[in-house]
Short mmCIF file of C-alpha atoms in Angstrom, two decimals:
data_model
loop_
_atom_site.label_atom_id
_atom_site.label_comp_id
_atom_site.label_asym_id
_atom_site.label_seq_id
_atom_site.Cartn_x
_atom_site.Cartn_y
_atom_site.Cartn_z
CA UNK A 1 152.07 55.98 208.10
CA UNK A 2 150.45 55.80 204.65
CA UNK A 3 149.40 59.30 203.58
CA UNK A 4 148.54 58.80 199.90
CA UNK A 5 144.77 58.45 200.32
CA UNK A 6 144.28 60.91 203.15
CA UNK A 7 142.09 63.90 202.41
CA UNK A 8 143.46 67.42 202.18
CA UNK A 9 141.52 68.27 205.35
CA UNK A 10 143.20 65.38 207.19
CA UNK A 11 146.63 66.29 205.81
CA UNK A 12 146.20 69.90 206.91
CA UNK A 13 145.34 68.77 210.43
CA UNK A 14 148.39 66.50 210.52
CA UNK A 15 150.64 69.29 209.26
CA UNK A 16 149.29 71.73 211.85
CA UNK A 17 149.84 69.15 214.60
CA UNK A 18 153.40 68.52 213.47
CA UNK A 19 152.68 64.84 212.84
CA UNK A 20 154.10 65.07 209.31
CA UNK A 21 155.94 67.63 207.20
CA UNK A 22 155.16 68.82 203.71
CA UNK A 23 158.52 67.43 202.59
CA UNK A 24 157.50 63.99 203.84
CA UNK A 25 154.09 64.19 202.12
CA UNK A 26 155.68 65.35 198.90
CA UNK A 27 158.34 62.64 198.90
CA UNK A 28 155.67 60.02 199.58
CA UNK A 29 153.58 61.30 196.67
CA UNK A 30 156.56 61.36 194.32
CA UNK A 31 157.56 57.83 195.34
CA UNK A 32 154.05 56.59 194.66
CA UNK A 33 153.94 58.27 191.24
CA UNK A 34 157.33 56.83 190.30
CA UNK A 35 156.16 53.38 191.41
CA UNK A 36 152.64 53.26 189.94
CA UNK A 37 152.32 55.80 187.15
CA UNK A 38 154.25 53.83 184.56
CA UNK A 39 151.12 51.74 184.13
CA UNK A 40 148.49 54.47 184.61
CA UNK A 41 150.21 57.39 182.84
CA UNK A 42 148.27 60.12 184.64
CA UNK A 43 151.15 62.54 185.31
CA UNK A 44 152.29 63.66 181.87
CA UNK A 45 154.55 66.54 183.03
CA UNK A 46 156.24 65.86 186.39
CA UNK A 47 157.62 68.87 188.25
CA UNK A 48 159.23 67.09 191.16
CA UNK A 49 162.20 69.33 191.87
CA UNK A 50 160.10 72.47 192.10
CA UNK A 51 157.59 70.50 194.19
CA UNK A 52 160.35 69.58 196.63
CA UNK A 53 161.40 73.21 196.84
CA UNK A 54 157.80 74.31 197.42
CA UNK A 55 157.44 71.71 200.17
CA UNK A 56 160.54 73.01 201.93
CA UNK A 57 159.17 76.54 201.67
CA UNK A 58 155.81 75.38 203.08
CA UNK A 59 157.49 73.78 206.08
CA UNK A 60 159.52 76.93 206.67
CA UNK A 61 156.39 79.08 206.45
CA UNK A 62 154.60 76.89 208.97
CA UNK A 63 157.58 77.09 211.28
CA UNK A 64 157.18 80.87 211.14
CA UNK A 65 153.56 80.51 212.25
CA UNK A 66 151.85 80.79 208.87
CA UNK A 67 148.72 78.72 208.17
CA UNK A 68 147.25 79.07 204.70
CA UNK A 69 144.33 76.96 203.34
CA UNK A 70 146.48 74.53 201.31
CA UNK A 71 149.85 75.04 202.98
CA UNK A 72 152.04 72.04 202.26
CA UNK A 73 149.36 69.96 200.48
CA UNK A 74 150.59 68.05 197.38
CA UNK A 75 148.28 68.31 194.35
CA UNK A 76 148.21 68.14 190.56
CA UNK A 77 147.02 70.42 187.75
CA UNK A 78 145.37 69.59 184.43
CA UNK A 79 147.79 69.97 181.52
CA UNK A 80 145.61 72.63 179.90
CA UNK A 81 146.43 75.20 182.62
CA UNK A 82 149.45 77.41 182.02
CA UNK A 83 152.24 76.86 184.53
CA UNK A 84 155.31 79.01 184.04
CA UNK A 85 158.25 76.89 182.94
CA UNK A 86 156.20 73.79 182.01
CA UNK A 87 154.82 72.89 178.57
CA UNK A 88 151.16 73.54 177.76
CA UNK A 89 150.21 71.53 174.68
CA UNK A 90 146.53 70.54 174.97
CA UNK A 91 147.78 67.30 173.40
CA UNK A 92 148.76 68.96 170.10
CA UNK A 93 152.09 67.75 168.77
CA UNK A 94 152.83 71.05 167.01
CA UNK A 95 152.92 72.72 170.44
CA UNK A 96 155.05 70.11 172.19
CA UNK A 97 157.71 72.72 172.95
CA UNK A 98 155.40 75.60 173.91
CA UNK A 99 156.19 76.85 177.42
CA UNK A 100 154.21 79.77 178.88
CA UNK A 101 155.93 82.40 180.99
CA UNK A 102 153.09 83.02 183.45
CA UNK A 103 150.89 80.87 185.70
CA UNK A 104 147.16 80.65 185.07
CA UNK A 105 145.20 82.61 187.65
CA UNK A 106 144.05 79.38 189.37
CA UNK A 107 147.58 78.00 189.51
CA UNK A 108 148.67 81.27 191.08
CA UNK A 109 145.83 81.01 193.61
CA UNK A 110 146.61 77.48 194.75
CA UNK A 111 150.31 78.32 195.01
CA UNK A 112 149.48 81.43 197.04
CA UNK A 113 147.34 79.20 199.30
CA UNK A 114 150.46 77.09 199.92
CA UNK A 115 149.84 74.07 197.67
CA UNK A 116 152.71 71.95 196.38
CA UNK A 117 152.21 71.29 192.67
CA UNK A 118 153.54 67.85 191.74
CA UNK A 119 153.02 68.25 188.00
CA UNK A 120 150.49 68.24 185.17
CA UNK A 121 147.94 65.56 184.26
CA UNK A 122 147.11 64.13 180.85
CA UNK A 123 144.34 65.32 178.51
CA UNK A 124 142.88 64.47 175.08
CA UNK A 125 143.76 66.56 172.04
CA UNK A 126 142.13 69.98 172.36
CA UNK A 127 140.26 68.62 175.42
CA UNK A 128 137.68 67.14 173.04
CA UNK A 129 137.04 63.63 174.30
CA UNK A 130 135.82 61.56 177.24
CA UNK A 131 139.14 59.73 176.98
CA UNK A 132 142.61 61.11 177.75
CA UNK A 133 145.19 60.31 175.10
CA UNK A 134 147.39 62.16 172.63
CA UNK A 135 150.49 61.62 170.49
CA UNK A 136 152.78 63.49 172.89
CA UNK A 137 152.03 61.79 176.20
CA UNK A 138 150.18 58.63 175.24
CA UNK A 139 147.11 57.07 176.86
CA UNK A 140 145.96 57.38 180.46
CA UNK A 141 144.33 54.28 181.92
CA UNK A 142 141.63 54.07 184.53
CA UNK A 143 143.17 52.86 187.83
CA UNK A 144 140.16 50.57 188.27
CA UNK A 145 140.77 48.89 184.90
CA UNK A 146 143.67 50.05 182.76
CA UNK A 147 141.88 48.89 179.60
CA UNK A 148 139.17 51.50 180.21
CA UNK A 149 139.12 55.27 179.98
CA UNK A 150 139.47 57.40 183.11
CA UNK A 151 137.26 59.93 181.35
CA UNK A 152 138.10 63.24 179.75
CA UNK A 153 139.10 65.81 179.38
CA UNK A 154 140.20 65.97 183.03
CA UNK A 155 140.90 62.24 182.92
CA UNK A 156 144.52 62.49 184.00
CA UNK A 157 143.49 64.42 187.10
CA UNK A 158 140.79 61.91 188.02
CA UNK A 159 143.16 58.98 187.51
CA UNK A 160 145.82 60.70 189.61
CA UNK A 161 143.38 61.19 192.49
CA UNK A 162 142.09 57.62 192.29
CA UNK A 163 145.69 56.36 192.33
CA UNK A 164 146.68 58.48 195.35
CA UNK A 165 148.88 60.94 193.46
CA UNK A 166 148.16 64.03 195.58
CA UNK A 167 145.03 65.08 197.45
CA UNK A 168 143.56 67.62 195.02
CA UNK A 169 143.57 68.60 191.36
CA UNK A 170 142.45 71.41 189.06
CA UNK A 171 140.19 70.50 186.14
CA UNK A 172 137.77 72.10 183.69
CA UNK A 173 134.35 71.31 182.25
CA UNK A 174 132.40 72.05 179.07
CA UNK A 175 130.78 68.73 178.19
CA UNK A 176 131.26 66.98 181.52
CA UNK A 177 135.06 67.16 181.63
CA UNK A 178 135.09 67.38 185.43
CA UNK A 179 132.06 65.22 186.14
CA UNK A 180 132.60 62.34 183.70
CA UNK A 181 136.14 61.53 184.93
CA UNK A 182 134.91 61.75 188.52
CA UNK A 183 132.11 59.29 187.69
CA UNK A 184 134.47 56.92 185.85
CA UNK A 185 137.17 56.96 188.56
CA UNK A 186 135.04 57.10 191.71
CA UNK A 187 136.12 60.53 192.93
CA UNK A 188 134.46 63.91 193.56
CA UNK A 189 134.38 66.96 191.29
CA UNK A 190 132.48 70.22 191.21
CA UNK A 191 131.42 72.17 188.15
CA UNK A 192 130.96 75.67 189.55
CA UNK A 193 128.25 78.10 188.54
CA UNK A 194 129.20 79.76 185.28
CA UNK A 195 131.21 82.90 186.02
CA UNK A 196 132.04 82.01 189.62
CA UNK A 197 135.67 80.95 189.05
CA UNK A 198 138.11 82.97 186.94
CA UNK A 199 139.65 80.94 184.10
CA UNK A 200 142.41 83.21 182.77
CA UNK A 201 145.39 81.14 181.67
CA UNK A 202 143.41 77.97 181.00
CA UNK A 203 143.82 78.57 177.26
CA UNK A 204 145.19 76.68 174.25
CA UNK A 205 148.94 77.02 173.65
CA UNK A 206 149.91 80.27 172.03
CA UNK A 207 146.60 81.97 172.82
CA UNK A 208 146.98 85.11 174.95
CA UNK A 209 145.91 84.58 178.56
CA UNK A 210 143.36 87.39 178.60
CA UNK A 211 140.75 87.94 181.33
CA UNK A 212 137.86 87.22 178.99
CA UNK A 213 135.03 84.76 179.59
CA UNK A 214 134.00 82.29 176.91
CA UNK A 215 130.64 80.59 176.95
CA UNK A 216 129.58 77.49 178.91
CA UNK A 217 133.04 76.28 179.99
CA UNK A 218 134.22 76.52 183.60
CA UNK A 219 137.22 75.49 185.69
CA UNK A 220 136.78 73.69 188.97
CA UNK A 221 138.08 71.46 191.78
CA UNK A 222 138.57 67.69 191.94
CA UNK A 223 139.18 65.69 195.12
CA UNK A 224 138.53 62.44 196.97
CA UNK A 225 136.07 63.93 199.49
CA UNK A 226 133.25 66.45 199.39
CA UNK A 227 134.84 68.62 202.09
CA UNK A 228 138.04 68.82 200.05
CA UNK A 229 136.01 70.05 197.07
CA UNK A 230 134.63 72.87 199.20
CA UNK A 231 138.11 73.66 200.53
CA UNK A 232 139.58 73.96 197.03
CA UNK A 233 136.58 75.85 195.64
CA UNK A 234 137.03 78.48 198.35
CA UNK A 235 140.58 79.01 197.09
CA UNK A 236 139.55 79.08 193.42
CA UNK A 237 136.32 81.09 193.54
CA UNK A 238 136.15 84.78 192.87
CA UNK A 239 136.39 87.18 189.97
CA UNK A 240 139.49 87.83 187.91
CA UNK A 241 141.50 90.60 189.62
CA UNK A 242 142.02 92.26 186.24
CA UNK A 243 138.29 92.74 185.57
CA UNK A 244 135.34 92.24 187.95
CA UNK A 245 137.74 91.73 190.83
CA UNK A 246 138.60 95.42 190.70
CA UNK A 247 135.16 96.20 192.15
CA UNK A 248 133.49 92.97 193.29
CA UNK A 249 134.07 90.70 196.27
CA UNK A 250 132.82 87.12 196.50
CA UNK A 251 130.04 86.36 198.99
CA UNK A 252 128.72 82.86 198.31
CA UNK A 253 125.56 82.16 200.33
CA UNK A 254 125.66 79.27 202.80
CA UNK A 255 124.10 75.92 201.98
CA UNK A 256 120.33 75.98 202.25
CA UNK A 257 120.29 73.18 204.82
CA UNK A 258 122.69 71.45 207.20
CA UNK A 259 120.72 68.20 207.70
CA UNK A 260 119.82 65.63 205.07
CA UNK A 261 116.19 65.43 206.16
CA UNK A 262 115.64 69.11 205.40
CA UNK A 263 116.52 68.82 201.70
CA UNK A 264 113.89 68.81 198.96
CA UNK A 265 115.26 66.82 196.02
CA UNK A 266 114.06 66.06 192.51
CA UNK A 267 115.44 62.76 191.22
CA UNK A 268 115.77 62.08 187.48
CA UNK A 269 116.97 58.90 185.83
CA UNK A 270 115.34 59.21 182.40
CA UNK A 271 116.09 61.56 179.53
CA UNK A 272 113.88 61.78 176.44
CA UNK A 273 116.91 61.58 174.10
CA UNK A 274 119.00 58.82 175.69
CA UNK A 275 118.39 55.69 177.80
CA UNK A 276 120.09 55.30 181.16
CA UNK A 277 122.08 52.11 181.66
CA UNK A 278 121.08 49.77 184.46
CA UNK A 279 124.24 50.35 186.53
CA UNK A 280 123.76 54.12 186.51
CA UNK A 281 120.03 53.83 187.15
CA UNK A 282 120.80 51.66 190.18
CA UNK A 283 123.21 54.32 191.49
CA UNK A 284 120.59 57.06 191.14
CA UNK A 285 118.10 54.84 192.99
CA UNK A 286 120.63 54.18 195.73
CA UNK A 287 121.04 57.91 196.33
CA UNK A 288 117.27 58.51 196.18
CA UNK A 289 116.64 55.73 198.70
CA UNK A 290 119.28 57.10 201.08
CA UNK A 291 117.75 60.56 200.89
CA UNK A 292 114.26 59.25 201.55
CA UNK A 293 115.45 57.02 204.39
CA UNK A 294 116.87 60.05 206.18
CA UNK A 295 113.66 62.00 205.79
CA UNK A 296 114.46 64.20 202.80
CA UNK A 297 111.56 65.05 200.51
CA UNK A 298 112.19 63.11 197.30
CA UNK A 299 110.17 63.55 194.11
CA UNK A 300 110.57 61.77 190.79
CA UNK A 301 108.60 64.21 188.63
CA UNK A 302 107.87 67.93 188.55
CA UNK A 303 106.00 70.11 186.04
CA UNK A 304 108.56 72.81 186.87
CA UNK A 305 111.39 70.93 185.13
CA UNK A 306 112.44 72.74 181.94
CA UNK A 307 111.99 70.88 178.66
CA UNK A 308 115.04 68.58 178.51
CA UNK A 309 114.78 68.04 174.76
CA UNK A 310 114.84 71.75 173.98
CA UNK A 311 117.59 72.22 176.56
CA UNK A 312 119.76 69.65 174.78
CA UNK A 313 119.17 71.37 171.45
CA UNK A 314 120.11 74.76 172.90
CA UNK A 315 123.22 73.25 174.48
CA UNK A 316 124.30 71.88 171.10
CA UNK A 317 123.69 75.19 169.36
CA UNK A 318 125.52 77.27 171.94
CA UNK A 319 128.47 74.92 172.31
CA UNK A 320 129.02 74.14 168.63
CA UNK A 321 128.66 77.76 167.52
CA UNK A 322 131.23 78.77 170.13
CA UNK A 323 133.71 76.12 168.98
CA UNK A 324 133.14 76.75 165.27
CA UNK A 325 133.84 80.46 165.64
CA UNK A 326 137.52 79.53 165.65
CA UNK A 327 137.44 77.50 162.44
CA UNK A 328 139.46 78.72 159.43
CA UNK A 329 137.47 80.70 156.86
CA UNK A 330 137.77 77.97 154.23
CA UNK A 331 136.29 75.33 156.52
CA UNK A 332 133.54 77.70 157.61
CA UNK A 333 132.53 78.28 153.97
CA UNK A 334 132.42 74.52 153.37
CA UNK A 335 130.17 74.05 156.37
CA UNK A 336 127.93 76.91 155.33
CA UNK A 337 127.48 75.40 151.87
CA UNK A 338 126.64 72.03 153.42
CA UNK A 339 124.17 73.59 155.87
CA UNK A 340 122.36 75.29 152.98
CA UNK A 341 121.46 71.87 151.57
CA UNK A 342 119.74 70.64 154.77
CA UNK A 343 116.06 69.90 154.76
CA UNK A 344 114.43 72.48 157.08
CA UNK A 345 112.43 69.65 158.63
CA UNK A 346 115.58 67.71 159.56
CA UNK A 347 116.09 68.21 163.29
CA UNK A 348 118.42 65.28 163.79
CA UNK A 349 121.60 65.59 165.83
CA UNK A 350 123.94 65.82 162.81
CA UNK A 351 121.78 68.50 161.21
CA UNK A 352 121.71 70.53 164.42
CA UNK A 353 125.49 70.35 164.70
CA UNK A 354 125.92 71.52 161.12
CA UNK A 355 123.49 74.42 161.49
CA UNK A 356 125.08 75.51 164.76
CA UNK A 357 128.56 75.52 163.22
CA UNK A 358 127.49 78.38 160.91
CA UNK A 359 125.27 80.32 163.31
CA UNK A 360 124.88 84.01 162.65
CA UNK A 361 125.04 86.47 165.52
CA UNK A 362 121.26 86.78 165.23
CA UNK A 363 120.95 82.99 165.58
CA UNK A 364 123.15 83.01 168.68
CA UNK A 365 121.18 85.84 170.30
CA UNK A 366 117.97 83.90 169.73
CA UNK A 367 119.46 80.78 171.32
CA UNK A 368 120.81 82.81 174.23
CA UNK A 369 117.39 84.38 174.80
CA UNK A 370 115.90 80.90 175.00
CA UNK A 371 118.64 79.97 177.48
CA UNK A 372 117.58 82.87 179.69
CA UNK A 373 114.04 81.52 179.68
CA UNK A 374 115.39 78.14 180.77
CA UNK A 375 117.37 79.83 183.54
CA UNK A 376 114.17 81.49 184.72
CA UNK A 377 112.43 78.10 184.72
CA UNK A 378 115.27 76.65 186.82
CA UNK A 379 114.89 79.50 189.33
CA UNK A 380 111.24 78.57 189.68
CA UNK A 381 112.12 74.91 190.13
CA UNK A 382 114.69 75.74 192.81
CA UNK A 383 112.06 77.66 194.74
CA UNK A 384 110.39 74.27 195.19
CA UNK A 385 113.49 72.03 195.35
CA UNK A 386 117.01 72.42 196.72
CA UNK A 387 118.81 70.07 194.35
CA UNK A 388 118.35 67.73 191.39
CA UNK A 389 119.96 64.27 191.38
CA UNK A 390 120.61 62.75 187.95
CA UNK A 391 123.14 60.71 185.93
CA UNK A 392 126.42 62.09 184.62
CA UNK A 393 126.64 59.66 181.69
CA UNK A 394 124.54 56.57 180.91
CA UNK A 395 127.30 54.00 181.63
CA UNK A 396 130.37 53.37 183.78
CA UNK A 397 133.83 53.74 182.20
CA UNK A 398 134.05 52.20 178.74
CA UNK A 399 137.02 50.48 177.02
CA UNK A 400 139.55 52.64 175.20
CA UNK A 401 138.38 53.47 171.66
CA UNK A 402 140.79 55.64 169.68
CA UNK A 403 139.00 55.53 166.34
CA UNK A 404 139.80 58.90 164.73
CA UNK A 405 136.32 59.09 163.16
CA UNK A 406 133.81 59.94 165.91
CA UNK A 407 130.98 58.84 163.62
CA UNK A 408 132.31 55.29 163.93
CA UNK A 409 132.47 55.41 167.72
CA UNK A 410 129.57 54.18 169.81
CA UNK A 411 128.65 53.82 173.44
CA UNK A 412 127.17 50.52 174.59
CA UNK A 413 124.15 51.00 176.86
CA UNK A 414 123.00 47.61 178.16
CA UNK A 415 123.90 45.90 174.89
CA UNK A 416 122.59 48.53 172.48
CA UNK A 417 124.90 50.86 170.55
CA UNK A 418 124.26 54.60 170.70
CA UNK A 419 126.13 57.53 169.14
CA UNK A 420 129.32 58.32 171.06
CA UNK A 421 128.56 62.03 171.16
CA UNK A 422 125.27 61.46 172.98
CA UNK A 423 127.26 61.19 176.20
CA UNK A 424 127.15 64.98 176.38
CA UNK A 425 123.38 64.97 176.97
CA UNK A 426 123.34 64.49 180.76
CA UNK A 427 126.28 66.87 181.46
CA UNK A 428 124.50 69.47 179.36
CA UNK A 429 121.54 69.57 181.75
CA UNK A 430 123.65 71.70 184.12
CA UNK A 431 126.09 73.21 181.62
CA UNK A 432 123.64 74.94 179.29
CA UNK A 433 122.01 77.12 182.00
CA UNK A 434 125.30 77.50 183.93
CA UNK A 435 124.19 75.68 187.09
CA UNK A 436 126.60 74.24 189.68
CA UNK A 437 126.85 70.44 189.70
CA UNK A 438 128.74 68.20 192.10
CA UNK A 439 129.80 64.72 190.99
CA UNK A 440 129.71 62.15 193.81
CA UNK A 441 130.51 58.42 193.99
CA UNK A 442 127.36 56.31 194.34
CA UNK A 443 128.49 52.69 194.34
CA UNK A 444 129.81 50.15 191.88
CA UNK A 445 128.56 48.48 188.74
CA UNK A 446 128.15 44.66 188.67
CA UNK A 447 131.64 44.58 187.08
CA UNK A 448 133.05 46.49 190.04
CA UNK A 449 133.52 49.81 188.26
CA UNK A 450 132.77 53.11 190.02
CA UNK A 451 129.44 54.78 189.28
CA UNK A 452 128.61 58.36 190.21
CA UNK A 453 125.73 60.82 190.02
CA UNK A 454 125.57 64.60 189.81
CA UNK A 455 123.87 66.91 192.27
CA UNK A 456 122.68 70.05 190.47
CA UNK A 457 121.99 73.14 192.55
CA UNK A 458 120.72 76.70 192.16
CA UNK A 459 122.99 79.12 190.31
CA UNK A 460 125.57 80.77 192.59
CA UNK A 461 124.42 78.62 195.52
CA UNK A 462 127.31 76.20 195.04
CA UNK A 463 127.52 75.40 198.72
CA UNK A 464 124.10 73.70 198.57
CA UNK A 465 125.08 70.76 196.29
CA UNK A 466 128.47 70.61 198.01
CA UNK A 467 126.80 70.26 201.41
CA UNK A 468 124.43 67.63 200.06
CA UNK A 469 127.45 65.77 198.68
CA UNK A 470 129.08 65.81 202.12
CA UNK A 471 125.94 64.51 203.81
CA UNK A 472 125.55 61.73 201.24
CA UNK A 473 129.19 60.80 201.72
CA UNK A 474 128.46 60.28 205.41
CA UNK A 475 125.30 58.33 204.59
CA UNK A 476 126.30 56.00 201.72
CA UNK A 477 130.10 56.27 201.69
CA UNK A 478 132.36 57.95 199.19
CA UNK A 479 135.71 57.32 197.55
CA UNK A 480 137.27 53.88 197.75
CA UNK A 481 140.76 53.12 196.55
CA UNK A 482 140.88 50.83 193.52
CA UNK A 483 141.08 47.24 194.69
CA UNK A 484 139.89 48.13 198.19
CA UNK A 485 137.18 45.48 198.09
#
């Protein structure tokens, strides 16, 4: 029997029934990787021998009567997570030989849940691209079209799932790094509410794995079905045992509704700062039509929606100031001198980036206070609606473009070139206020490429968009293997 594209839920049922062993699943996954990954290049750090040992241990545990959430399930992990004994480079050549001694907290959690880790998946340098390539491990191709990106920075994980290399994967997200690869590769991903999932050990090489929270970025699950996302999130969610976990226990509320017709949904396909390509607009419409056909309340406009233009500006300020805080002093002084020459009336994207890179603490507090006002506005909106459906990026997967100067990179939206960096605008709708967002497949482009949408839900009500994703999967279909049609 072919197991490569079975869901984790299906594999767990087969393992419990004794239809298959973890050793058999693991060997099948390894054989598929060895056969197909030479072309795709998703698995940059294989760990096959330890995976085989873990599979044997899983089968022995099941024989003793154990039954953990992921027991015996083969999966992959994004390269940026520390795994003891394997290199963590974040694509930086100077760290090619860096090997951490301790697992990231999420790696430890999936192992404790019984998962079999097949290896690590490829990323862009410093996780800063919607492509996945670096000088150490090379370029990862999209299984739907190897000449196109699988997305980034969790592109290797998305490509691995689309290619059948394991049932689950761990990713992360700051500017859409879970959701964009899911959209480009036709899989599912969930950006959790900010603060819901501990991220210790998902750090650049050489940086201490401390239980501290940065801003905006989260870690989260990737899978081929909505139910598998929920399964993996349940393993991942919860505070760090070194900090909040000392006193707090997780108690996520249930989804607001169980039936599609009970949902109240706001649908967006336009942003004031960026056009939406026709293929993505069609996918949003397909989801909206399916919701309406099943009796859900669907609205296209609401006065409760926070100002998307201001939200994008706040997102830029918060994200860039966070990144720039790690710049060397000399570079910071250069940026500060350049920012001093800006025209105060210049509110263009480049000017906002430059100002944000030299934010004072006072500036950051002001931006954060505005964010809290946006969060309050979202709470008011989610008293009226249960979820927001909107694009993830304006286009399907684009061809590889490794120009080292991002100012010379562009994204083609229905024949018109737009700045490459503008692809962060739609992911930022959920990221800036810290809302949960589930990426779901929503059809194909005219060229046959996957197209997805994101379902944004109320903060710390992650089960609501996940449940909506599961219902939509039943209604319009979900993952399809590349070349299935």
